[in-house]
Coordinates of C-alpha atoms in Angstrom, one line a residue:
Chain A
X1 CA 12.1 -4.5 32.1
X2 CA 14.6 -2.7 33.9
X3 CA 17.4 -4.1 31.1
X4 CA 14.9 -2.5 28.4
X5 CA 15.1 0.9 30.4
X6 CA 18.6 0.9 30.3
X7 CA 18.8 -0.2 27.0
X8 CA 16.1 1.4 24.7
X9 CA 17.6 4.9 24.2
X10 CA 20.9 3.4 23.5
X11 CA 19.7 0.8 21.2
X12 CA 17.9 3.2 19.4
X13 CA 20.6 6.0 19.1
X14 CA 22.6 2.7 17.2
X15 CA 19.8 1.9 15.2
X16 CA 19.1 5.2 13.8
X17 CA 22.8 5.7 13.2
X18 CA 22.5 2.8 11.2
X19 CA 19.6 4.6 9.0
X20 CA 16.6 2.9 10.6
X21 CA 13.2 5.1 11.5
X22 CA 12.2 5.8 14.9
X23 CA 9.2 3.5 14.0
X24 CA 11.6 0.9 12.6
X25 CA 13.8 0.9 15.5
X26 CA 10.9 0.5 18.1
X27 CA 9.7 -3.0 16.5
X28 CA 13.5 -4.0 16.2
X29 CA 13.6 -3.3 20.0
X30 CA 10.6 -4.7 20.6
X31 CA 11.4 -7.9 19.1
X32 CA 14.7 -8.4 20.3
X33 CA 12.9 -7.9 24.1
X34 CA 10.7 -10.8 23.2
X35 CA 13.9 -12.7 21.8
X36 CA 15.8 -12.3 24.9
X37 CA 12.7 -13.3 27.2
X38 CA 12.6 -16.3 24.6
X39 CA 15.8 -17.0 25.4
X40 CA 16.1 -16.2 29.1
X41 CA 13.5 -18.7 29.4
X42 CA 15.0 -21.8 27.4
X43 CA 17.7 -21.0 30.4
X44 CA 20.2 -20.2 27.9
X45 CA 23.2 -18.2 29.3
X46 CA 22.1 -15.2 31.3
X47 CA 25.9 -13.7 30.9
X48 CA 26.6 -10.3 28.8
X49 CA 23.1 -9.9 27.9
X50 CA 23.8 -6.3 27.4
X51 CA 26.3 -7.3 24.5
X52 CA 23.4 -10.3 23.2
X53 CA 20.6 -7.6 23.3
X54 CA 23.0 -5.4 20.8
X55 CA 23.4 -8.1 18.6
X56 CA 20.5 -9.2 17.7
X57 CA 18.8 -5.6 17.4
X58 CA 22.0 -5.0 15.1
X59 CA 20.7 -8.7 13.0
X60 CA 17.2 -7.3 12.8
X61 CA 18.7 -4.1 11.6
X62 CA 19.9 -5.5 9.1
X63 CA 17.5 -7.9 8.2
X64 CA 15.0 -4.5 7.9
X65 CA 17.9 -2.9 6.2
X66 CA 17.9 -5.6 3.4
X67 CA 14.1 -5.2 3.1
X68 CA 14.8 -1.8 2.6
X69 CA 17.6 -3.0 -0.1
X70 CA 15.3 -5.6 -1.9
X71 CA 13.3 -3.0 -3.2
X72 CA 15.7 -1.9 -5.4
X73 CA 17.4 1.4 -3.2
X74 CA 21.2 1.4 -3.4
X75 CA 23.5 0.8 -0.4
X76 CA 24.7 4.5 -1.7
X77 CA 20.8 5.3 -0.6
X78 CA 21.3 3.7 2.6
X79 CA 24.2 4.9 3.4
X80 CA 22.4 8.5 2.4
X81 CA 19.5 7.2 5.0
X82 CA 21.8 7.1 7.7
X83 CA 24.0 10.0 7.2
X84 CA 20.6 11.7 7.4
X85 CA 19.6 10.4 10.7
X86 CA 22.8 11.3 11.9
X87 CA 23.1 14.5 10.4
X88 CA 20.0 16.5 10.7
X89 CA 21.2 19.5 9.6
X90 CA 23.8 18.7 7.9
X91 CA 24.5 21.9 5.7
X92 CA 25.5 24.8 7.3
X93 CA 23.2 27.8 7.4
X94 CA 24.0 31.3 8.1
X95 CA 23.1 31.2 11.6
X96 CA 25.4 28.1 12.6
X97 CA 28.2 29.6 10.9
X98 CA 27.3 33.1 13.0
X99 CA 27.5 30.7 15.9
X100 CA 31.1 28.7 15.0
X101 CA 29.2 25.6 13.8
X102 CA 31.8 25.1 11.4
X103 CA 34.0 22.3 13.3
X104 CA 30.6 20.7 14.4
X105 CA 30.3 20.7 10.1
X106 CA 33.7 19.6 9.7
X107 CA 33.3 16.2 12.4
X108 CA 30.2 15.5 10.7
X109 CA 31.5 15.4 7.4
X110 CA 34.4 13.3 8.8
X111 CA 31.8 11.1 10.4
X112 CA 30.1 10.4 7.4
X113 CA 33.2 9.6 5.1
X114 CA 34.0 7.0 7.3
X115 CA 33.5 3.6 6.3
X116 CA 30.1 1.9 7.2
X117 CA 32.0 -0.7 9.4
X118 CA 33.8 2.3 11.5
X119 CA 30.6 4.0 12.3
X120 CA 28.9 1.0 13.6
X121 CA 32.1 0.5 15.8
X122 CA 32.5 4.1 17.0
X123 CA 28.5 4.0 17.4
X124 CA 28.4 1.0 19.7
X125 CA 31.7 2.1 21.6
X126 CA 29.7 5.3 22.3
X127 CA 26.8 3.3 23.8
X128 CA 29.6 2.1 26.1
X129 CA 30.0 -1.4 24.6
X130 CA 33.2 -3.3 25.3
X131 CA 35.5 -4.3 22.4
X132 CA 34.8 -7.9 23.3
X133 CA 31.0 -6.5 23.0
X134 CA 31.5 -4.7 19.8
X135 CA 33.6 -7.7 18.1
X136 CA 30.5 -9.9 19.4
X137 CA 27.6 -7.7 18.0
X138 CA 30.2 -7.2 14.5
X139 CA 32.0 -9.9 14.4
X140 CA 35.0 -8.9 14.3
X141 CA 37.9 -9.7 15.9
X142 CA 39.1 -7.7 19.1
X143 CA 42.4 -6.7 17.1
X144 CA 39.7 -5.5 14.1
X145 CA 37.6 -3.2 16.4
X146 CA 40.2 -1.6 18.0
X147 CA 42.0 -0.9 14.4
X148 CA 38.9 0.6 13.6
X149 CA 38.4 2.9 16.3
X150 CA 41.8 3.9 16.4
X151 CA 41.8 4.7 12.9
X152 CA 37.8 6.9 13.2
X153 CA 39.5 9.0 16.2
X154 CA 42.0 9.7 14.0
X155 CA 40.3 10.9 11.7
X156 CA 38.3 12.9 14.2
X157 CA 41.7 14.6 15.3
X158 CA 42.7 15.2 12.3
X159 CA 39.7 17.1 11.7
X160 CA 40.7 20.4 13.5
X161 CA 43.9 19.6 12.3
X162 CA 45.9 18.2 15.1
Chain B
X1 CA 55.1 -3.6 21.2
X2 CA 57.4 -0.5 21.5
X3 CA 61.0 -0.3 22.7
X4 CA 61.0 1.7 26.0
X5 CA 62.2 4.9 23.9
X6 CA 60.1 4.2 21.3
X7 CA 56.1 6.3 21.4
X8 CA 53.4 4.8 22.4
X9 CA 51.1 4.0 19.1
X10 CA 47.3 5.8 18.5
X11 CA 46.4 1.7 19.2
X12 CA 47.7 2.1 23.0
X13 CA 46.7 5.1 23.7
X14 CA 43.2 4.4 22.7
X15 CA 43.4 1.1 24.5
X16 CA 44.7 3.0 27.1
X17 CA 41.8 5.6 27.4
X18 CA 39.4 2.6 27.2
X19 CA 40.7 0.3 29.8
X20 CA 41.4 -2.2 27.2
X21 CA 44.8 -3.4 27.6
X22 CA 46.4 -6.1 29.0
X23 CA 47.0 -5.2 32.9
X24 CA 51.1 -6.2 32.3
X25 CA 50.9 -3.8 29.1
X26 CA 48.7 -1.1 31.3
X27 CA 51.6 -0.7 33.3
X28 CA 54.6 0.0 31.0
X29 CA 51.9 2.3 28.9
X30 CA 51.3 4.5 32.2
X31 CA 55.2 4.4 33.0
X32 CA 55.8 6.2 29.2
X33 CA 53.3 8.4 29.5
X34 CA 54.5 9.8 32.9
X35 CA 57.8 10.5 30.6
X36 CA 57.1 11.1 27.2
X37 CA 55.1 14.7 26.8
X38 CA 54.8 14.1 23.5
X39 CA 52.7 11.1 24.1
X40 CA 50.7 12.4 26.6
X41 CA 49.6 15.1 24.4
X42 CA 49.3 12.8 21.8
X43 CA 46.7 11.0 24.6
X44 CA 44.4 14.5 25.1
X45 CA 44.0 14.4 21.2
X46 CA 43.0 11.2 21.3
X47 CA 40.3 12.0 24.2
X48 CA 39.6 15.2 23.0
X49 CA 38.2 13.3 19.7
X50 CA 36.1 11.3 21.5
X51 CA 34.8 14.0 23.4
X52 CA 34.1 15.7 20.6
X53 CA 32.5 12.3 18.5
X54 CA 30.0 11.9 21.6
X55 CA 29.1 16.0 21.4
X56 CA 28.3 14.9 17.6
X57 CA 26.6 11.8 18.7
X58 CA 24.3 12.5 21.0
X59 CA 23.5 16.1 20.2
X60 CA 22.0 15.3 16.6
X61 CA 20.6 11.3 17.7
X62 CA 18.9 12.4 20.6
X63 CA 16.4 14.8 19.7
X64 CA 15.2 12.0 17.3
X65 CA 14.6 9.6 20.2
X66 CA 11.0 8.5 20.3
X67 CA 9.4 9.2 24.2
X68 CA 9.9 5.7 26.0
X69 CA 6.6 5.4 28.2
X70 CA 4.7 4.0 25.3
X71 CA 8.0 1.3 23.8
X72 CA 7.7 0.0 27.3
X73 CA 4.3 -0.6 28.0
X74 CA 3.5 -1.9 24.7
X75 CA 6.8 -4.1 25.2
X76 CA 5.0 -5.1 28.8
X77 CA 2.3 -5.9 27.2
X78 CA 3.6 -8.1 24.8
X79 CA 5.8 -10.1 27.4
X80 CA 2.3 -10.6 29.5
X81 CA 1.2 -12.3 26.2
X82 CA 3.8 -14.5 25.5
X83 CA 4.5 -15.4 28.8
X84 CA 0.7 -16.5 29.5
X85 CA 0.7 -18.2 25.4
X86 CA 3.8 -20.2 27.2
X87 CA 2.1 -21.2 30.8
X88 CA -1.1 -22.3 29.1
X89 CA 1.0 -24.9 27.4
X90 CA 3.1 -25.6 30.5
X91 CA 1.2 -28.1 31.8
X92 CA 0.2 -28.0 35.5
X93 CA -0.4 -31.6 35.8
X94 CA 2.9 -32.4 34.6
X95 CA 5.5 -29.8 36.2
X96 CA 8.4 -31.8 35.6
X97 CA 7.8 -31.4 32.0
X98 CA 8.8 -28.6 30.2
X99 CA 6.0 -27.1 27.7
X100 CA 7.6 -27.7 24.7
X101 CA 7.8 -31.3 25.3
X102 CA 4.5 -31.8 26.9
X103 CA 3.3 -30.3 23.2
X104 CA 5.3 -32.3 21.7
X105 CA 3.5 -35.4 23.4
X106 CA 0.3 -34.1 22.6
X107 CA 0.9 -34.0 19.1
X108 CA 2.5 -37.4 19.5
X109 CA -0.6 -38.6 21.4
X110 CA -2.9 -36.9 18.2
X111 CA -0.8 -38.4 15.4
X112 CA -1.7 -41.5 17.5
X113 CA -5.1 -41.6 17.8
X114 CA -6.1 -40.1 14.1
X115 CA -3.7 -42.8 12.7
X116 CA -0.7 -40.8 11.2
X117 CA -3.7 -40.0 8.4
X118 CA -3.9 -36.3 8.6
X119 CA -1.9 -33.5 6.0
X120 CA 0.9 -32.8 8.4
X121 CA 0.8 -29.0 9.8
X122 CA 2.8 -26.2 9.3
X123 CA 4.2 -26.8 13.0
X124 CA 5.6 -29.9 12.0
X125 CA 7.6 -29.2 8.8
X126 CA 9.2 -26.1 10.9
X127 CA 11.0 -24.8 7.7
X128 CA 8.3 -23.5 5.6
X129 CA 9.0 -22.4 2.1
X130 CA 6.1 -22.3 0.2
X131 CA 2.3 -21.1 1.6
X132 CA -0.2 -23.4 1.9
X133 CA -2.7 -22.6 -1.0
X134 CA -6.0 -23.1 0.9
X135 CA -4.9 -20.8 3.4
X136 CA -2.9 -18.4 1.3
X137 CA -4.0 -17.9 -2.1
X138 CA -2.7 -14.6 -2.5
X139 CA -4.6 -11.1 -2.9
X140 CA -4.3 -8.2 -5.3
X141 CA -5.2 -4.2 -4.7
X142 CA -7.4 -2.7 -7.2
X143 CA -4.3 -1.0 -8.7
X144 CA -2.9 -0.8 -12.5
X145 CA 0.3 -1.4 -13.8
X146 CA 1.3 2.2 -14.4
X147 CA 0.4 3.0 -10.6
X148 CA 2.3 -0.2 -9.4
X149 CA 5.7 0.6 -11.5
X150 CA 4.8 4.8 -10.3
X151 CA 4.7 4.2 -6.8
X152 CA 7.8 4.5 -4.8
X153 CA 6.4 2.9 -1.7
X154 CA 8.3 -0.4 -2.4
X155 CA 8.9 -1.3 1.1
X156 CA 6.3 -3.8 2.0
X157 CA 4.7 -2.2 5.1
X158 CA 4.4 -4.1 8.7
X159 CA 2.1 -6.3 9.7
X160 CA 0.3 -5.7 12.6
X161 CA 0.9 -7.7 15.6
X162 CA -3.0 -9.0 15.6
X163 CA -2.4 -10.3 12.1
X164 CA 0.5 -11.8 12.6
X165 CA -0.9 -13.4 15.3
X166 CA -4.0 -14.8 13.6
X167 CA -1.8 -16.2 10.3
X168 CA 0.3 -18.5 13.2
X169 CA -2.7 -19.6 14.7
X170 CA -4.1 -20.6 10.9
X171 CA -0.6 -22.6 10.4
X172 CA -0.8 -23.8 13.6
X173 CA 2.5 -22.0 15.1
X174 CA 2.3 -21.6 18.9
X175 CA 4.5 -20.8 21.4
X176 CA 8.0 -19.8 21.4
X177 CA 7.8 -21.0 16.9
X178 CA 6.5 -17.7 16.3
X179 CA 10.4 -16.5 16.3
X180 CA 11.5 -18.4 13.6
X181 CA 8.9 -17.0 11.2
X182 CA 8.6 -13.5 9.3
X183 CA 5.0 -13.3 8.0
X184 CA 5.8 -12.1 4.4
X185 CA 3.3 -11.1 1.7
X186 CA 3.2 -13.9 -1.0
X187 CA 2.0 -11.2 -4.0
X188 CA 4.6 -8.3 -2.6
X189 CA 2.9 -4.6 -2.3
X190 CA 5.4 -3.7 -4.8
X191 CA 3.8 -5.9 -7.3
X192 CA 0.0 -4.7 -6.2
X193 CA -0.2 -7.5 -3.3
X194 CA -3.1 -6.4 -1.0
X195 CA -3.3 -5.7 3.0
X196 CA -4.9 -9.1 3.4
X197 CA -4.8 -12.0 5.3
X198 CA -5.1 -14.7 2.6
X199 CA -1.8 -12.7 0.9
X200 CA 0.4 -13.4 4.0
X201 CA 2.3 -16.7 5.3
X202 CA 4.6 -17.4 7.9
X203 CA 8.0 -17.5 5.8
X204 CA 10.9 -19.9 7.9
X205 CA 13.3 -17.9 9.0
X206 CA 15.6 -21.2 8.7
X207 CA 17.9 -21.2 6.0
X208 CA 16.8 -23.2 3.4
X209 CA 18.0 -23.0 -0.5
X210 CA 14.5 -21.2 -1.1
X211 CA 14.4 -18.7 1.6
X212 CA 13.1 -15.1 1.9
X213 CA 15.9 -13.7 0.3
X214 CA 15.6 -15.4 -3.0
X215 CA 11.6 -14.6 -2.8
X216 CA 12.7 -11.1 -2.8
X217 CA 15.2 -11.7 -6.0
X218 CA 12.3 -12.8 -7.4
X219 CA 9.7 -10.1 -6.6
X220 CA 12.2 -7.4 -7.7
X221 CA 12.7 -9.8 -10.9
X222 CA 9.2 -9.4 -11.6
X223 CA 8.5 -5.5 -10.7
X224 CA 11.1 -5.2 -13.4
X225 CA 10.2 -7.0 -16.4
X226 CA 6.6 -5.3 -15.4
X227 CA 7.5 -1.9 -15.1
X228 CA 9.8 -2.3 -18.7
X229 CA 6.5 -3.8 -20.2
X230 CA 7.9 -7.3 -21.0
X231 CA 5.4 -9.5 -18.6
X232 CA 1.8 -8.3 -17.7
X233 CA 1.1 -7.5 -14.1
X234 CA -1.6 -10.0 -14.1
X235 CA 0.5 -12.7 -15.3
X236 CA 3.6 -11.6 -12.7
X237 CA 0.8 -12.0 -10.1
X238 CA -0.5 -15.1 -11.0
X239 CA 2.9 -17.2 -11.3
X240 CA 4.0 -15.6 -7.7
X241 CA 1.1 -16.7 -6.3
X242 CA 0.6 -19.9 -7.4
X243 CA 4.4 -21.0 -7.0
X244 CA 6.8 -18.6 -6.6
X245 CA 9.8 -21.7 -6.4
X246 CA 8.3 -22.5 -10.1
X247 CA 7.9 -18.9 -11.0
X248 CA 12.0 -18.1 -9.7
X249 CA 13.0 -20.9 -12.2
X250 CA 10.9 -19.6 -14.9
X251 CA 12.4 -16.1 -14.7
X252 CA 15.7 -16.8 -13.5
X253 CA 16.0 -19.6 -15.9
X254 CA 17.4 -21.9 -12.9
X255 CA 17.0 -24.7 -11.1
X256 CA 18.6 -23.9 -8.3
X257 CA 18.8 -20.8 -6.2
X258 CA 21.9 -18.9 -5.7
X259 CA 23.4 -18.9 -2.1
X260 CA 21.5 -15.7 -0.5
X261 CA 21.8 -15.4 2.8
X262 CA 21.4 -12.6 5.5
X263 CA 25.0 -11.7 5.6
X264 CA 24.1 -8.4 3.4

């Protein structure tokens, strides 16, 4: 339990990042607790379970993700889903301009053009997974991730204009 | 890899910042920086990004987190019931046996004694593609065509832990099996399927030519030709039901599945 304590809120920030509900992302940690005790107890490898727990929360993702597909929404949709999760208020009112919300408006829209690949790396990076980690739960290659980041930050820089 | 007067690419810096490179590489990167002011200015954009990413991040995720007290215990609770499903088949008379294969002997011993004459079960043909009529005939909601093809729910809704439970136990899936199934609707909500036991099945997560995936070609196959008025709903639910592998190549005019997998 004490991996699921310091896992859940991490797991679920990548989960609704990736457009999954709250409700959604529960049962996909849920299951992918029982998986690991599953697994733990076949007395398969007990090494970077961090990193295994990630990937197959990120495999049920997207298995709910094409459930979610299979009923004729778009990937544009999705995509749409998980911009929403991610930015919850994403136009700019008044107020948040009164207050210099504009940059926070301007990263989000930078966040959101980015490629659904680059998000998921940047979101598991911020959950402080490893690249090794990352390419595990993507896979992808370590040369791929870091591309991918590099290129997101970037973007982020470039954002204020740096 | 840069000459020594050469700058330091976005790649090493980030690598850098992240503790990622190579510890030969580390070195040479920290020696340019503590020359090149360029570079190391170059570095606080590149930290200042991620600063600001992780502002982004967790400022607009985390108000959506869910409390955790009640993931955990229901997670605790969960465990405690696999874990005891697992010790009562761990048999104490045989420790040196692992549980799986002490069922596995049982079953042996029972194929034994009723003299290999009974249907085999679902838990021994582990890849199950099609339901097993008596236990899953399928079951339709009171619900007409124009409300079927109006509704946006399409999403067929979760089944509760208790029911999943209770459709392993009818296909006689114990133990760890549970894991490789999804228990799918055989008539899909999206085609007026009902909440209902005798409309779900344990669907292989194994991949096999006719997998879920393919089901759901064919469910969206059908929700269309109903909802444009060229097959009844009655008629999409009967063929579904009876054999969705027959009903796939009826509508698809194939024998053969394409390749659907989970890779998206």
């Amino acid at each position: 339990m004490s991996l699921f304590d310091q896992l859940q809120d991490r797991l679920m920030r990548y989960l609704l990042s990736m457009g999954l509900s709250a409700s959604d992302g529960e049962e996909v940690i849920q299951e992918a607790f029982l998986a690991l005790f599953l697994h733990l107890q076949r007395g398969k490898p007990r090494h970077n379970l961090r990193g295994w727990v990630f990937q197959v929360s990120h495999n049920l993702a997207l298995k709910q993700r094409n459930a979610t597909l299979r009923n004729r929404q778009t990937l544009v949709e999705y995509d749409r889903m998980a911009a929403e999760n991610f930015f919850v208020d994403e136009a700019p009112n008044p107020e948040d301009r009164m207050a210099g919300d504009e940059r926070r408006v301007r990263l989000r829209n930078v966040w959101r053009a980015l490629p659904e690949q680059d998000r998921r790396c940047l979101g598991l990076r911020a959950e402080g997974l490893t690249y090794r980690e990352i390419a595990q739960v993507l896979d992808m290659s370590l040369g791929a991730v870091s591309l991918s980041l590099g290129r997101s930050l970037a973007r982020f820089a470039r954002a204020d204009g740096r | 890899m840069p000459t020594p007067d050469s700058h330091l690419t976005d790649q090493d810096l980030l690598l850098a910042a992240d503790g990622e490179l190579p510890p030969d590489r580390a070195i040479e990167v920290t020696a340019h920086l503590s020359q090149c002011w360029l570079c190391r200015s170059h570095k606080q954009e590149m930290e200042q990004a991620i600063v600001d990413f992780i502002r982004l991040h967790r400022g607009d995720l985390d108000p959506l987190l869910p409390p955790a007290a009640g993931p955990r215990a229901i997670l605790k609770a969960r465990l405690a019931e696999v874990a005891s499903g697992c010790e009562t088949r761990a048999n104490r008379w045989f420790p040196a046996i692992e549980w799986k294969q002490a069922a596995a002997a049982l079953l042996l011993g029972a194929m034994f004694v009723a003299g290999y004459h009974f249907r085999p079960r679902a838990h021994l043909s582990p890849q199950i593609s099609s339901p097993e009529p008596s236990l899953t005939p399928g079951a339709v909601a009171f619900v007409s065509r124009e409300q079927v093809c109006k509704s946006t729910l399409t999403k067929n809704r979760a089944v509760p832990a208790s029911v999943r439970r209770k459709v392993f136990e009818e296909y006689g899936i114990s133990g760890a099996e549970p894991r490789a199934y999804e228990v799918d609707y055989l008539i899909s909500p999206a085609l007026g399927g009902a909440d209902d036991i005798r409309n779900l099945w344990p669907q292989s997560y194994a991949a096999t030519a006719w997998n879920a995936y393919v089901k759901d070609s064919l469910e969206d196959r059908l929700r269309e030709l109903v909802c444009s008025g060229q097959l009844d709903l009655a008629s999409a639910q009967r063929d579904i039901s009876s054999d969705w592998i027959a009903a796939y190549r009826k509508y698809f005019h194939t024998d053969r599945p394409p390749a659907i997998g989970k890779s998206e």
